[in-house]
Short mmCIF file of C-alpha atoms in Angstrom, two decimals:
data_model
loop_
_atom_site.label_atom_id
_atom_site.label_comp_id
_atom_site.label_asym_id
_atom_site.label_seq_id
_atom_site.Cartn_x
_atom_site.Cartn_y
_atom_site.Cartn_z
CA UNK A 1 37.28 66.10 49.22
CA UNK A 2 34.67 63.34 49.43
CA UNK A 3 31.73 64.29 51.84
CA UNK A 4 29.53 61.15 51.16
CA UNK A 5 28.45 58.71 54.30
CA UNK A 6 31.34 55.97 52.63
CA UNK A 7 34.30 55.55 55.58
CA UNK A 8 36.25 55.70 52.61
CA UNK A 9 35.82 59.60 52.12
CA UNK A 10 38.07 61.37 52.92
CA UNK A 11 36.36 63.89 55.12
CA UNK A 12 35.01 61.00 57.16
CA UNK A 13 38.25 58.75 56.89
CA UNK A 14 40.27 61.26 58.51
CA UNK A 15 37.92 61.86 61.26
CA UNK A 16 37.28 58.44 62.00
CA UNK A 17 41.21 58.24 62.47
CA UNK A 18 41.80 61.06 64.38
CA UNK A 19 39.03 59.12 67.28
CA UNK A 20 41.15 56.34 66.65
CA UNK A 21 44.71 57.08 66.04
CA UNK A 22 47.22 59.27 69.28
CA UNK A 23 48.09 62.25 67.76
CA UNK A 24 52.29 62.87 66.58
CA UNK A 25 51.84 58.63 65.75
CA UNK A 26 54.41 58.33 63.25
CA UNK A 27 53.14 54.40 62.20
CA UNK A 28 49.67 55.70 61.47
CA UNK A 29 50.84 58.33 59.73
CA UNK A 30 52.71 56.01 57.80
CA UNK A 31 50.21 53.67 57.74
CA UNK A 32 48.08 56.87 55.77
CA UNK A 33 50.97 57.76 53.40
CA UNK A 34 51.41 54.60 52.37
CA UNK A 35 47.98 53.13 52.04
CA UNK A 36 45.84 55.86 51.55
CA UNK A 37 42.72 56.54 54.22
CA UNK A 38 40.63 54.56 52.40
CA UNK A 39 42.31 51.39 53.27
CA UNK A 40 43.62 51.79 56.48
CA UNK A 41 40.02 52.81 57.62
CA UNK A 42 38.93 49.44 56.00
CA UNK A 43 41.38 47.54 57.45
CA UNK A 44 40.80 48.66 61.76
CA UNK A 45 36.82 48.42 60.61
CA UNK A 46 37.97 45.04 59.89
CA UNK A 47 40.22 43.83 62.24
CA UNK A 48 41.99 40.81 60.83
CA UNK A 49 44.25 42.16 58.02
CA UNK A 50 46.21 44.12 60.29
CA UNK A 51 48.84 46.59 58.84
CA UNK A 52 52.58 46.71 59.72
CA UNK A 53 54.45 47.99 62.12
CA UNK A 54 52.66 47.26 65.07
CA UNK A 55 52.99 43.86 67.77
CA UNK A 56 49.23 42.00 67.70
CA UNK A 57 48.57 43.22 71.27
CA UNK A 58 48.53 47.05 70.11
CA UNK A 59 46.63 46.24 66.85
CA UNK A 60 44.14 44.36 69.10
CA UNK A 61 43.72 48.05 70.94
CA UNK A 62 43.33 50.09 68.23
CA UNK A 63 40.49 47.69 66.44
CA UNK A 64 38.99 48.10 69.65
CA UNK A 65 39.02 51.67 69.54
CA UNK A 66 37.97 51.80 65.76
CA UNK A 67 34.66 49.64 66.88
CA UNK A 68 33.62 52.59 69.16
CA UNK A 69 34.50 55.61 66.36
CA UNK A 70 31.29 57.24 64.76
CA UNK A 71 32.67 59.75 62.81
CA UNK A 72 29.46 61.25 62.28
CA UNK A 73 28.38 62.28 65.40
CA UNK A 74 31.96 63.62 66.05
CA UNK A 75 31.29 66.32 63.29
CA UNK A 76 27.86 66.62 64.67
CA UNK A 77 29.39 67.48 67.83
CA UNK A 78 31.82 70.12 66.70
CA UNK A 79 28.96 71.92 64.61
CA UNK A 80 27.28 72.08 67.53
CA UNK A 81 30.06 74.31 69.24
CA UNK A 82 30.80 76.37 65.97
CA UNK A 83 34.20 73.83 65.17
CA UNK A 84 35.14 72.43 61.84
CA UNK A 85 37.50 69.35 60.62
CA UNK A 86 40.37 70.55 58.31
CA UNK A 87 42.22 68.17 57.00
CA UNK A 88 45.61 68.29 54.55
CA UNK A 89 43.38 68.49 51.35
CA UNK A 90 41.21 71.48 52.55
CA UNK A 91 42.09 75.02 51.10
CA UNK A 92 42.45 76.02 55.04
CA UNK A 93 44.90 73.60 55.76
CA UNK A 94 48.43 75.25 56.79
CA UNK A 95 51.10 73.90 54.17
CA UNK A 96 53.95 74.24 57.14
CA UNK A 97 52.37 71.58 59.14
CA UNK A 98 53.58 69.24 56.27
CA UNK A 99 56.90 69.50 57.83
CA UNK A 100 56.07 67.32 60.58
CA UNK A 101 56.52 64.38 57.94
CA UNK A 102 54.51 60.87 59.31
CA UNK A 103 53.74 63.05 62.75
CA UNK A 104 51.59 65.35 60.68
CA UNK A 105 48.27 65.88 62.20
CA UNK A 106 45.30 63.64 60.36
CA UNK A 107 43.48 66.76 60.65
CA UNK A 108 42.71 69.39 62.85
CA UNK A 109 39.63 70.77 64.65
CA UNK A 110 38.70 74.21 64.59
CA UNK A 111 36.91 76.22 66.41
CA UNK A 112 36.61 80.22 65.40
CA UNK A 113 35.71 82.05 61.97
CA UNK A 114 38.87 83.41 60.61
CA UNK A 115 40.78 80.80 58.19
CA UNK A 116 43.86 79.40 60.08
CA UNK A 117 45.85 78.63 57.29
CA UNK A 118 45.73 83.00 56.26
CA UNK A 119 46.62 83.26 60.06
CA UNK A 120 49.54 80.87 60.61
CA UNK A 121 51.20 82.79 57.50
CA UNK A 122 52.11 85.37 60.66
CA UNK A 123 51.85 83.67 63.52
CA UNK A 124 54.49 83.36 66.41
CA UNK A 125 54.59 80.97 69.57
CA UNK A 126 54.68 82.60 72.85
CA UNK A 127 55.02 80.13 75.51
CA UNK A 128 56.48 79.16 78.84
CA UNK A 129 56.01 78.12 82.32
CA UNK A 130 52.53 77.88 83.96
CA UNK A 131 53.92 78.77 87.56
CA UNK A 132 55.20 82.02 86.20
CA UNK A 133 56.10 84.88 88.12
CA UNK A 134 54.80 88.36 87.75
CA UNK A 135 57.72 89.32 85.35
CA UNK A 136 57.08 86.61 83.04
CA UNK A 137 53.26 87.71 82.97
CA UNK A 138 53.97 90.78 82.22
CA UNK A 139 56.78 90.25 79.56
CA UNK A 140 53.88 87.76 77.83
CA UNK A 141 51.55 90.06 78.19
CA UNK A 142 53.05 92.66 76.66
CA UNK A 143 55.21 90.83 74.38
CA UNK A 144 51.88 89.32 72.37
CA UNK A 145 50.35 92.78 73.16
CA UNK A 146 53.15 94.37 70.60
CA UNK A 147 53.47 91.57 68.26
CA UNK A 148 49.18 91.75 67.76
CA UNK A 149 49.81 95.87 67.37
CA UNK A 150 51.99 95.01 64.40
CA UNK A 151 49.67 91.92 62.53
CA UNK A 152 50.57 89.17 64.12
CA UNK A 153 49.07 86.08 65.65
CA UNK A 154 49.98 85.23 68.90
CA UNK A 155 49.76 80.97 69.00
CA UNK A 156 49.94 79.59 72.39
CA UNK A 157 48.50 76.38 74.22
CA UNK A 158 45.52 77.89 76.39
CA UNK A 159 47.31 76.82 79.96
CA UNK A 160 47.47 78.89 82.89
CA UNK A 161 50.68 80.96 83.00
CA UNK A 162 52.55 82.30 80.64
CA UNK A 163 49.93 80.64 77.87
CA UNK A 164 47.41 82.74 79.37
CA UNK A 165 49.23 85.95 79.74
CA UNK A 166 50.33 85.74 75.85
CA UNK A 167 46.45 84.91 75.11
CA UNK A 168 44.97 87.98 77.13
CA UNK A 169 48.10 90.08 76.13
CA UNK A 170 46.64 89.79 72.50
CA UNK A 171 42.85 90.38 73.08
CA UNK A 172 43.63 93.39 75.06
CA UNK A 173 45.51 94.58 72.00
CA UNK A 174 42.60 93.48 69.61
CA UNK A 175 44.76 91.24 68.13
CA UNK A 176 44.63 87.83 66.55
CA UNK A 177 45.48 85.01 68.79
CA UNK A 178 45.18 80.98 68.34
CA UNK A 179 44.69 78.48 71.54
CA UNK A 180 46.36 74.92 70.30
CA UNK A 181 44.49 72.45 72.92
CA UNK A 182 45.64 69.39 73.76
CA UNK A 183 41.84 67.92 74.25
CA UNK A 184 38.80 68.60 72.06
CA UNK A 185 38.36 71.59 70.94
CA UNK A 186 34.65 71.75 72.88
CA UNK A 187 35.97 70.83 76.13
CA UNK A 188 38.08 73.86 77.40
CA UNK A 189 40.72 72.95 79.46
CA UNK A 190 42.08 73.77 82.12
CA UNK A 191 38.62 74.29 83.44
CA UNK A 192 39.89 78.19 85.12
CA UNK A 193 40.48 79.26 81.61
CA UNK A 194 36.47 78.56 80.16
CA UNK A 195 35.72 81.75 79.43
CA UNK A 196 39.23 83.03 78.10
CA UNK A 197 39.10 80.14 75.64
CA UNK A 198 35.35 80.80 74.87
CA UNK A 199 36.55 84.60 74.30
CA UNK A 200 39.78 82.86 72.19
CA UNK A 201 36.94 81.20 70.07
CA UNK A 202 34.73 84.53 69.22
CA UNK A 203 37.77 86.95 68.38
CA UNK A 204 40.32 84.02 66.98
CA UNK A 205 40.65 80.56 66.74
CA UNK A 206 40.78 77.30 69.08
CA UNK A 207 42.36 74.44 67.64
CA UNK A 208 43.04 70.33 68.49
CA UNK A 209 43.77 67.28 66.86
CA UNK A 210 41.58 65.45 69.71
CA UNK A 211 37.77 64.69 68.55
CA UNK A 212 35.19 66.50 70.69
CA UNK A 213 34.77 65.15 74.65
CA UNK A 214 38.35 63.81 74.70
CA UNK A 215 40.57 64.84 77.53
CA UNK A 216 44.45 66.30 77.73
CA UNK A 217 46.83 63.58 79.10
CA UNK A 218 50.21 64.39 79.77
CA UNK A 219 51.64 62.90 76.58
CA UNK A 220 48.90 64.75 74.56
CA UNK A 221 50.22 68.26 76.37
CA UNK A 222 54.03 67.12 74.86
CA UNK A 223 52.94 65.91 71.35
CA UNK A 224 50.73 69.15 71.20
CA UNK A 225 53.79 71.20 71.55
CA UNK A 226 55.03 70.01 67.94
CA UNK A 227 51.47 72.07 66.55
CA UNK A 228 52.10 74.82 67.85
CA UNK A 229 56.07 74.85 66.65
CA UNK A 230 55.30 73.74 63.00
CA UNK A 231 52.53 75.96 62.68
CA UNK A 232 54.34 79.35 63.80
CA UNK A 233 57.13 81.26 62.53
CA UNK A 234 59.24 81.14 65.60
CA UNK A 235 58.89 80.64 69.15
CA UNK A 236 59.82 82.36 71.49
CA UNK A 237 59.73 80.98 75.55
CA UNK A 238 59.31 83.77 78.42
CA UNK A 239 60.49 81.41 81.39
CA UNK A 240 60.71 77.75 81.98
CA UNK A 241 62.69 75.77 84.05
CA UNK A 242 64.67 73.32 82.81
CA UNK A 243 62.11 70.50 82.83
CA UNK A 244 59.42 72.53 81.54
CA UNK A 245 57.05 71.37 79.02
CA UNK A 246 57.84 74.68 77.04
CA UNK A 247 60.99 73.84 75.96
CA UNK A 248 59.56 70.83 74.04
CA UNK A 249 58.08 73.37 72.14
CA UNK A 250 61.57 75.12 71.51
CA UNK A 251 62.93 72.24 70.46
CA UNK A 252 60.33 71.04 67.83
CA UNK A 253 61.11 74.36 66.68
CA UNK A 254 64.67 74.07 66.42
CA UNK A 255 64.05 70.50 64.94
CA UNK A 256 61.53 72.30 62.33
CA UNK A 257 64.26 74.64 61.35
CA UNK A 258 62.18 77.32 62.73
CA UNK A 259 63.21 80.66 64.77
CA UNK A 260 63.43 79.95 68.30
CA UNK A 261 63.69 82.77 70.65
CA UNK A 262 63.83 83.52 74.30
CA UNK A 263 63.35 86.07 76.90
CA UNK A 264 66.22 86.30 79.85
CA UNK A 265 65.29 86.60 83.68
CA UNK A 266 67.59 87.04 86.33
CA UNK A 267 70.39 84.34 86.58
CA UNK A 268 69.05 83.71 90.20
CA UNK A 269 65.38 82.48 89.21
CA UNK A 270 64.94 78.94 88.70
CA UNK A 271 62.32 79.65 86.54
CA UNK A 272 64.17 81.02 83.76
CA UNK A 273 67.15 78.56 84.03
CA UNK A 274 65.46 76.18 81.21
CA UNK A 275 65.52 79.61 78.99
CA UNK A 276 68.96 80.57 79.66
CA UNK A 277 70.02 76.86 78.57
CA UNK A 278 68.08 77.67 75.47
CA UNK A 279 70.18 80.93 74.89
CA UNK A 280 73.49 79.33 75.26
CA UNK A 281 72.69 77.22 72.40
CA UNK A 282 70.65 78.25 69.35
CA UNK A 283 68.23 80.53 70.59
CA UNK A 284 68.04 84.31 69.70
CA UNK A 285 68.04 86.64 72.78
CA UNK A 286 64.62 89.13 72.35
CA UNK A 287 63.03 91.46 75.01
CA UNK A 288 60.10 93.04 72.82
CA UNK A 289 57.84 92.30 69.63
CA UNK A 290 60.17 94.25 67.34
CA UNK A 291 63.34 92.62 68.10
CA UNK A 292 60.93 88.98 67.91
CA UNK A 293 59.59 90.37 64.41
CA UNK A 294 63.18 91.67 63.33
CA UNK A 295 63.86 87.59 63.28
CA UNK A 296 60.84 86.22 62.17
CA UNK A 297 59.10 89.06 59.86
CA UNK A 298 60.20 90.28 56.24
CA UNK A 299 63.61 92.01 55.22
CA UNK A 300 63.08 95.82 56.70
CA UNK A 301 60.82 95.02 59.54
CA UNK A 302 64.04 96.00 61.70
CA UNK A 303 63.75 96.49 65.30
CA UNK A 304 65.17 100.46 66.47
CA UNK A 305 68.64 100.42 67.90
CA UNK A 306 68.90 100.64 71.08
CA UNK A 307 71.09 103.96 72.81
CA UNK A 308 70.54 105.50 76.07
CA UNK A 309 69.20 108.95 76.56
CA UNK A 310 70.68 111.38 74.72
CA UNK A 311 72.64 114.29 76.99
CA UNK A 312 73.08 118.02 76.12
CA UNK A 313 76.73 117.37 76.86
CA UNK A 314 76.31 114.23 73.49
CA UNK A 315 75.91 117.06 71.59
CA UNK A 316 79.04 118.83 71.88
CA UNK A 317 81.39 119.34 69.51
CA UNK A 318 84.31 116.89 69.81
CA UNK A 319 87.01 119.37 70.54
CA UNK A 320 84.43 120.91 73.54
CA UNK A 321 84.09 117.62 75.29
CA UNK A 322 88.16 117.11 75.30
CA UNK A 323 88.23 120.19 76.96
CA UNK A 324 85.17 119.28 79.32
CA UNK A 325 86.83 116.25 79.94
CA UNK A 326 90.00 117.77 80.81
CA UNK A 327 88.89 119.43 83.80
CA UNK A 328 89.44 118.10 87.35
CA UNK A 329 86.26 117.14 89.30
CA UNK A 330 87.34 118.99 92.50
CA UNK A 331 89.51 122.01 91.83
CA UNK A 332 90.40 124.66 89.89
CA UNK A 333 92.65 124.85 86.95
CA UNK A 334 94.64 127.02 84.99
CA UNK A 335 94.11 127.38 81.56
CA UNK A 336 98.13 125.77 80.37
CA UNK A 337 96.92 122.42 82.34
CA UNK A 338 93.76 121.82 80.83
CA UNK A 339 95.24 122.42 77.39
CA UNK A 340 97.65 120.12 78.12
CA UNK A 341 94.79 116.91 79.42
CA UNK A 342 92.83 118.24 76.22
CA UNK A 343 95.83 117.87 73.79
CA UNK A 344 95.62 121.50 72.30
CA UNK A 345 96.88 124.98 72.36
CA UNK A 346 95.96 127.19 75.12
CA UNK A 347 94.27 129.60 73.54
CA UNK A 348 91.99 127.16 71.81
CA UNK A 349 91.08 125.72 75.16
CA UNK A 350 90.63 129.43 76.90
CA UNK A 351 87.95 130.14 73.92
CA UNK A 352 86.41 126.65 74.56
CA UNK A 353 86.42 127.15 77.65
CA UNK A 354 84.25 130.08 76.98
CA UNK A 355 81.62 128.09 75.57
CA UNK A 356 81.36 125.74 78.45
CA UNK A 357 81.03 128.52 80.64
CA UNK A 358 77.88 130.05 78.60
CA UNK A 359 76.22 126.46 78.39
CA UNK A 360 76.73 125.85 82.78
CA UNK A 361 79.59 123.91 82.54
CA UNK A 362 81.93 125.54 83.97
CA UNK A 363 82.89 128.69 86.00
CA UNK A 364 86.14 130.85 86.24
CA UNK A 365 87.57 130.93 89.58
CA UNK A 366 90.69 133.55 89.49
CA UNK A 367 92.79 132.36 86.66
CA UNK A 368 91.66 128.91 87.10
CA UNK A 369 88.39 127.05 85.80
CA UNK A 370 86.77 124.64 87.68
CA UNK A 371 83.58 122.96 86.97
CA UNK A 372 79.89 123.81 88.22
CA UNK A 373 78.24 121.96 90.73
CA UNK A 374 75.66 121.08 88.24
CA UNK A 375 78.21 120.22 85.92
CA UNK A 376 79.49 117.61 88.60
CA UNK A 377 76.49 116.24 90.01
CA UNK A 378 75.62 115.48 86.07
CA UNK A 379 78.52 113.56 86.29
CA UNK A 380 77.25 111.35 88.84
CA UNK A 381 73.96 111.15 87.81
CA UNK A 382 73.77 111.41 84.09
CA UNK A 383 71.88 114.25 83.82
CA UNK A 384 73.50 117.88 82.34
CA UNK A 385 73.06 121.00 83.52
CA UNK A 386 70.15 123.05 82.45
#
């Protein structure tokens, strides 16, 4: 990669586009593809060969824009808060971002010391609504918290919310975890989450396609969403409503051929309607890091399978629980009728019977058997007797 003070290096091409050029602009990227940096740098420095695929009036703005770009204080700017350019021809750059075609980034800024193309190799998305309620902070939270236990970056967009829950779920593990901004990369935003995203910046990595001082528009938030879902594994969304912001993300995913996950709430919270949408179509139903890892991670990493407690009365012998079974739940019984509900002889039933009444199962009443108190109340409860 050229380094030299000529507009046509590449280092210095790419940031003088990314001042000039929205991020996710599919013409520009063309534009690069097609002409090489070089050239399209020469021609907005120019302004009168203009390139195609653009009406005069929007060419007009973005010579305009390309008359204000000094690329050079721009990287003198991000050295000054510890942040580096990356572009597609650096050794850091993350390969998977190349599946974003024309809407591939020009380059990204980043701020942090680890290299984000090693981390993105085992990254996952956690995102979702910022008016979350306390279950979806604490799902995040702990969700990232297990997924960092295990190796893996946690990739989220810095907002408040679930963003930040999935952030602080990782540091409190130790973990690695990446804020994807939709401003410059020196200009934390929103302003309540300074010092998270300064913290984000000393154990992990904040990244942008913005050039230092710009600011998040509501566009930028939508077309930042496509970062974060070509960059990761898989995504998974811990509640959104059905307009949210977060589900952009889930779809670039999808769209990326990349896993796309979500957590369930309750049917009645409007907040997790956008996710339950998700989960009737595509998406893969998770509630913890292993079952997100099962999906995303290498063949093995499977998640445990899931059984309830297991009962004294589990580990009976099959013939033993037939009899068990075979008892009524409020009387006594002769021996000939429980044979009969167990589907055996009598005296195999009288010598099982026998063994229930040594484990607290059941008691003899006369010449009947009846089950224990215990025994019944376990019933109802789903706890044996001990």
């Amino acid at each position: 990669m050229s380094t030299d003070g000529d507009l046509g290096g590449e280092l210095l091409g790419r940031v003088f586009l990314a001042r000039v050029v929205e991020p996710g602009d599919e013409v520009g990227g063309r534009w690069v593809r097609e002409f090489g940096v070089g050239e399209v740098v020469r021609r907005l420095r120019g302004g009168e060969e203009a390139l195609p695929g653009v009406s005069p009036v929007r060419w007009a703005g973005l010579v305009a824009r390309a008359g204000r770009a000094e690329p050079e204080r721009d990287l003198e700017l991000a050295r000054g808060v510890g942040a580096r350019f990356v572009g597609p021809h650096d050794a850091e750059w993350p390969r998977q971002l190349d599946d974003l075609g024309d809407a591939r980034p020009l380059g990204l800024w980043v701020r942090g010391h680890p290299s984000l193309r090693t981390w993105a190799l085992r990254s996952v998305a956690v995102v979702g609504a910022r008016a979350c309620t306390g279950y979806g902070t604490h799902v995040a939270a702990t969700l990232a918290g297990g997924l960092a236990e295990r190796g893996w970056v946690v990739v989220s967009g810095g907002a408040y919310g679930i963003d930040g829950a999935a952030h602080r779920g990782a540091l409190a593990a130790r973990g690695a975890t990446v804020a994807v901004l939709a401003c410059g990369v020196d200009r934390p935003y929103p302003r309540g989450h300074t010092a998270l995203i300064a913290r984000i910046a000393e154990q992990g990595l904040v990244v942008g396609e913005l050039p230092p001082g710009d600011h998040p528009t509501p566009s930028r938030f939508i077309l930042r969403n496509r970062v974060i879902a070509a960059l990761t594994r898989g995504t998974v969304v811990v509640e959104a409503a059905s307009r949210s912001g977060s589900l952009a993300t889930a779809r670039a995913a999808q769209r990326l051929g990349r896993f796309t996950m979500g957590v369930p709430g309750p049917v009645t919270s409007a907040l997790s309607a956008g996710v339950h949408e998700l989960l009737r179509g595509e998406a893969t139903l998770v509630t913890d890091a292993a079952e997100v890892i099962e999906l995303v991670g290498d063949m093995g990493e499977l998640a445990p399978v899931r059984r309830g407690p297991v009962l004294p009365r589990d580990l009976l012998d099959p013939p033993v629980r037939a009899v068990l079974a075979a008892l009524p739940g409020a009387r006594a019984a002769p021996a000939d009728e429980i044979a009969l509900g167990a589907r055996t002889t009598r005296d195999e039933a009288i010598a099982r019977l026998y063994e229930l009444r040594a484990l607290g199962y059941v008691e003899r009443h006369g010449d009947g058997w009846k089950l224990t108190r215990q025994a019944v109340m376990s019933v109802r409860t789903g706890r044996d007797p001990s």
